[in-house]
């Protein structure tokens, strides 16, 4: 029996071989969020996966948001959260909390989780070394722009600091806060930030962790997940998608249109989903190709 268990392990390792060869030295940008970020066992598994990637010769970069943590903190302080067209209206008062939670709490937590396994993770915000520059972005309601405060759209990425950390064998952990040329600080969508960074770093892959199995062919009629699709097919589908999936699939589309060879949406609720996607023949979730 012991031999059988060992054989199964060996075949798993051998299955990983072509993928190890293919992705050795490759930069992979991972958007971390959802349940994978709030459930204890999944958090630990995520940290292990990231360090595994690093030891396997890949160059992982983590980009995170923190919607639930921000909402909880705003509630605690009695600051009302309102959403317009799916985007959080960010007053200067709310922005202080967003920045504090993303940079001071969530970023620290993720860095700590990863560094439990070795001295790799270095936390930074999109403000550091002008990594992300953003401009104010209105929400569009019934075709009209509506001001939603300090919410930005990334217009420029300076990936030098991230590149330097990667060259030094570190794992950059980036929070989705950006600087504005106007001197303000902006809250930017973490899916979009991850896509912009993947393009700027010329990454081999963008992986977006989410709380669904992937992109459904015709939700809610059935739950068949699309294994892979081309950018043009995805662009056609975008208007029909649920509001939660739009920023994730738009991020994948932006990445592959910007030169990233593959973008994936994965179910972060599946333990070790990252390793299953990168190192097995079957993979999971939905892959977008150029």
Coordinates of C-alpha atoms in Angstrom, one line a residue:
X1 CA 0.0 0.0 0.0
X2 CA 2.8 2.4 0.9
X3 CA 4.3 1.8 -2.6
X4 CA 1.0 2.7 -4.2
X5 CA 0.8 6.0 -2.3
X6 CA 4.4 6.8 -3.3
X7 CA 3.7 5.9 -6.9
X8 CA 0.7 8.3 -7.0
X9 CA 3.0 11.0 -5.6
X10 CA 5.7 10.3 -8.1
X11 CA 3.2 10.4 -11.0
X12 CA 1.9 13.8 -9.7
X13 CA 5.4 15.1 -9.7
X14 CA 6.2 13.8 -13.2
X15 CA 3.0 15.3 -14.5
X16 CA 4.3 18.7 -13.2
X17 CA 7.6 18.3 -15.1
X18 CA 6.7 19.8 -18.5
X19 CA 5.0 22.7 -16.7
X20 CA 8.0 23.3 -14.4
X21 CA 10.2 23.4 -17.5
X22 CA 7.8 25.7 -19.3
X23 CA 7.3 28.2 -16.5
X24 CA 10.8 28.2 -15.0
X25 CA 11.8 31.9 -14.6
X26 CA 8.3 33.1 -15.7
X27 CA 6.6 36.0 -14.0
X28 CA 3.1 35.2 -12.8
X29 CA 0.8 37.9 -11.4
X30 CA -1.8 36.7 -9.0
X31 CA -4.9 38.7 -7.9
X32 CA -5.7 37.6 -4.4
X33 CA -9.2 38.1 -3.0
X34 CA -12.6 36.6 -2.1
X35 CA -12.9 33.6 0.2
X36 CA -9.3 32.6 -0.3
X37 CA -8.5 35.8 1.6
X38 CA -10.9 35.4 4.5
X39 CA -11.0 31.7 5.3
X40 CA -8.1 30.6 7.6
X41 CA -7.2 27.2 5.9
X42 CA -7.4 28.8 2.4
X43 CA -5.2 31.7 3.5
X44 CA -2.5 29.2 4.7
X45 CA -2.8 27.2 1.5
X46 CA -2.5 30.3 -0.6
X47 CA 0.7 31.3 1.2
X48 CA 2.1 27.7 0.7
X49 CA 1.3 27.8 -3.0
X50 CA 3.0 31.2 -3.5
X51 CA 6.2 30.0 -1.8
X52 CA 6.0 26.7 -3.8
X53 CA 5.9 28.7 -7.0
X54 CA 8.9 30.7 -5.8
X55 CA 10.9 27.5 -5.0
X56 CA 9.8 25.9 -8.3
X57 CA 11.6 28.7 -10.2
X58 CA 8.6 31.0 -11.0
X59 CA 8.5 34.7 -10.1
X60 CA 5.1 35.3 -8.4
X61 CA 3.7 38.8 -7.8
X62 CA 0.6 39.2 -5.6
X63 CA -1.9 42.0 -6.0
X64 CA -4.7 42.3 -3.5
X65 CA -7.8 44.3 -2.7
X66 CA -9.7 44.1 0.5
X67 CA -13.4 45.0 0.0
X68 CA -14.8 43.0 3.0
X69 CA -12.1 44.3 5.3
X70 CA -12.7 47.9 4.2
X71 CA -16.5 47.6 4.7
X72 CA -16.1 46.1 8.1
X73 CA -13.8 48.9 9.2
X74 CA -16.0 51.7 7.8
X75 CA -18.9 50.1 9.7
X76 CA -16.9 50.1 12.9
X77 CA -16.1 53.8 12.5
X78 CA -19.7 54.6 11.5
X79 CA -18.8 55.8 8.0
X80 CA -21.6 54.9 5.6
X81 CA -20.6 52.8 2.5
X82 CA -22.6 53.6 -0.7
X83 CA -22.1 51.9 -4.0
X84 CA -22.9 53.4 -7.5
X85 CA -22.8 51.1 -10.5
X86 CA -20.9 48.5 -8.4
X87 CA -18.2 50.9 -7.3
X88 CA -17.7 52.1 -3.8
X89 CA -18.2 55.9 -3.5
X90 CA -15.0 57.0 -1.8
X91 CA -15.1 60.3 0.1
X92 CA -11.8 61.7 1.4
X93 CA -12.9 60.4 4.9
X94 CA -13.5 56.9 3.5
X95 CA -10.3 57.0 1.4
X96 CA -8.2 57.4 4.6
X97 CA -9.8 54.2 5.9
X98 CA -9.3 52.4 2.5
X99 CA -5.7 53.3 2.5
X100 CA -5.1 52.4 6.1
X101 CA -6.9 49.0 5.8
X102 CA -5.3 48.0 2.4
X103 CA -1.8 49.2 3.1
X104 CA -1.6 48.8 6.9
X105 CA -3.7 45.8 7.6
X106 CA -4.4 43.5 4.7
X107 CA -1.0 44.0 3.0
X108 CA 0.7 43.2 6.4
X109 CA -1.4 40.1 6.8
X110 CA -0.5 38.7 3.4
X111 CA 3.2 39.5 3.8
X112 CA 3.1 37.8 7.2
X113 CA 1.4 34.7 5.8
X114 CA 4.0 34.2 3.1
X115 CA 7.0 35.0 5.2
X116 CA 5.9 32.3 7.6
X117 CA 7.6 30.1 5.0
X118 CA 10.7 32.1 4.3
X119 CA 12.0 35.6 3.9
X120 CA 10.4 36.4 0.6
X121 CA 7.4 38.7 0.7
X122 CA 7.9 42.5 0.6
X123 CA 4.8 44.7 0.9
X124 CA 4.3 47.8 -1.2
X125 CA 1.4 50.0 -2.2
X126 CA 0.7 51.3 -5.7
X127 CA 1.9 54.7 -4.4
X128 CA 5.4 53.4 -3.8
X129 CA 8.0 54.5 -6.4
X130 CA 5.0 55.7 -8.6
X131 CA 4.1 52.1 -9.3
X132 CA 0.4 53.0 -10.2
X133 CA -0.7 56.5 -11.3
X134 CA -4.4 56.9 -11.6
X135 CA -6.9 59.5 -12.7
X136 CA -10.4 60.1 -11.2
X137 CA -12.9 57.8 -12.7
X138 CA -16.7 58.5 -12.8
X139 CA -19.3 55.8 -12.6
X140 CA -21.6 55.6 -15.6
X141 CA -25.3 55.5 -14.7
X142 CA -27.8 55.4 -17.5
X143 CA -25.1 56.6 -19.9
X144 CA -24.2 59.6 -17.7
X145 CA -21.0 60.1 -15.7
X146 CA -21.5 60.3 -11.9
X147 CA -18.7 61.4 -9.6
X148 CA -17.9 58.7 -7.0
X149 CA -15.0 60.5 -5.2
X150 CA -11.5 59.1 -5.0
X151 CA -11.9 56.1 -7.2
X152 CA -9.3 56.0 -10.0
X153 CA -8.4 54.4 -13.2
X154 CA -4.8 53.4 -13.7
X155 CA -3.2 55.4 -16.5
X156 CA 0.5 54.6 -16.0
X157 CA 2.5 51.8 -14.4
X158 CA 6.2 52.1 -13.4
X159 CA 7.1 48.5 -12.6
X160 CA 10.8 49.2 -11.8
X161 CA 10.5 48.6 -8.1
X162 CA 8.6 45.4 -8.5
X163 CA 11.1 44.2 -11.1
X164 CA 14.0 45.0 -8.7
X165 CA 12.4 42.9 -6.0
X166 CA 11.8 40.0 -8.4
X167 CA 15.4 40.2 -9.5
X168 CA 16.4 39.9 -5.9
X169 CA 14.4 36.7 -5.4
X170 CA 11.6 38.4 -3.4
X171 CA 7.8 38.1 -3.7
X172 CA 6.2 41.6 -4.1
X173 CA 2.8 42.0 -2.5
X174 CA 1.0 45.0 -3.9
X175 CA -2.1 46.8 -2.5
X176 CA -4.4 48.5 -5.0
X177 CA -4.0 52.1 -3.9
X178 CA -2.6 54.5 -6.5
X179 CA -1.2 58.0 -6.6
X180 CA -2.8 60.8 -8.7
X181 CA -0.9 63.4 -10.5
X182 CA -3.2 65.8 -8.7
X183 CA -1.6 64.9 -5.4
X184 CA -4.6 62.8 -4.3
X185 CA -4.6 59.1 -3.4
X186 CA -7.0 56.8 -5.3
X187 CA -8.7 53.5 -4.6
X188 CA -8.4 51.4 -7.7
X189 CA -10.0 48.0 -8.5
X190 CA -7.5 45.2 -7.7
X191 CA -8.5 43.1 -10.7
X192 CA -7.7 46.0 -13.0
X193 CA -4.5 46.8 -11.1
X194 CA -3.3 43.2 -11.4
X195 CA -4.0 43.2 -15.2
X196 CA -2.1 46.6 -15.6
X197 CA 0.9 45.2 -13.7
X198 CA 0.9 41.9 -15.6
X199 CA 1.1 43.9 -18.9
X200 CA 3.8 46.2 -17.6
X201 CA 5.9 43.3 -16.3
X202 CA 5.4 41.3 -19.5
X203 CA 4.2 38.4 -17.3
X204 CA 3.6 34.9 -18.7
X205 CA 0.3 34.6 -16.8
X206 CA -2.3 36.6 -14.9
X207 CA -4.4 34.5 -12.4
X208 CA -7.5 36.0 -10.8
X209 CA -8.7 34.2 -7.8
X210 CA -12.5 34.5 -7.3
X211 CA -15.4 32.8 -5.6
X212 CA -16.9 31.0 -8.6
X213 CA -15.6 28.0 -10.5
X214 CA -14.8 30.0 -13.6
X215 CA -16.8 31.7 -16.4
X216 CA -20.1 29.9 -16.9
X217 CA -21.3 29.3 -20.5
X218 CA -24.9 30.4 -19.9
X219 CA -25.4 31.3 -16.3
X220 CA -27.9 30.9 -14.5
X221 CA -29.4 28.3 -17.0
X222 CA -26.6 25.9 -16.4
X223 CA -23.2 25.7 -14.6
X224 CA -21.0 24.5 -17.4
X225 CA -17.7 26.2 -17.0
X226 CA -15.9 27.4 -20.1
X227 CA -12.4 25.8 -20.1
X228 CA -10.9 28.3 -22.4
X229 CA -11.8 31.0 -24.9
X230 CA -10.2 33.6 -27.1
X231 CA -10.1 37.3 -26.4
X232 CA -12.6 38.1 -29.3
X233 CA -15.1 35.6 -27.9
X234 CA -14.8 37.1 -24.4
X235 CA -15.2 40.6 -25.7
X236 CA -18.5 39.6 -27.3
X237 CA -19.7 38.0 -24.0
X238 CA -18.7 40.8 -21.7
X239 CA -22.0 42.8 -21.9
X240 CA -24.0 39.7 -20.9
X241 CA -22.0 38.9 -17.7
X242 CA -23.1 39.4 -14.1
X243 CA -21.7 42.6 -12.6
X244 CA -19.4 40.7 -10.2
X245 CA -17.7 38.9 -13.1
X246 CA -17.2 41.9 -15.3
X247 CA -14.1 43.4 -13.7
X248 CA -12.5 40.0 -13.5
X249 CA -13.1 39.1 -17.1
X250 CA -12.2 42.6 -18.2
X251 CA -8.9 42.2 -16.4
X252 CA -8.2 39.0 -18.3
X253 CA -9.1 40.6 -21.6
X254 CA -6.9 43.7 -20.9
X255 CA -4.0 41.4 -20.0
X256 CA -4.1 39.2 -23.1
X257 CA -4.7 42.2 -25.3
X258 CA -1.6 43.8 -23.7
X259 CA 0.7 40.9 -24.5
X260 CA 0.2 38.4 -21.6
X261 CA 0.0 35.0 -23.2
X262 CA -2.6 33.5 -20.8
X263 CA -5.1 34.9 -18.2
X264 CA -7.1 32.7 -15.9
X265 CA -10.0 33.0 -13.5
X266 CA -9.8 30.4 -10.8
X267 CA -11.9 29.3 -7.9
X268 CA -10.0 30.4 -4.8
X269 CA -12.3 28.2 -2.6
X270 CA -10.5 25.1 -4.0
X271 CA -7.5 24.3 -1.9
X272 CA -4.3 24.7 -3.8
X273 CA -6.1 25.9 -6.9
X274 CA -3.0 27.8 -8.0
X275 CA -0.9 24.6 -8.2
X276 CA -3.6 22.7 -9.9
X277 CA -3.9 25.3 -12.6
X278 CA -0.2 25.8 -13.2
X279 CA 1.3 22.3 -12.8
X280 CA -1.4 19.8 -14.0
X281 CA -2.5 18.7 -17.4
X282 CA -6.2 19.4 -16.7
X283 CA -6.0 22.8 -15.0
X284 CA -9.1 24.3 -13.5
X285 CA -11.2 27.4 -14.0
X286 CA -11.3 29.4 -17.3
X287 CA -8.3 30.4 -19.4
X288 CA -8.4 33.4 -21.8
X289 CA -6.0 33.3 -24.8
X290 CA -5.1 36.2 -27.1

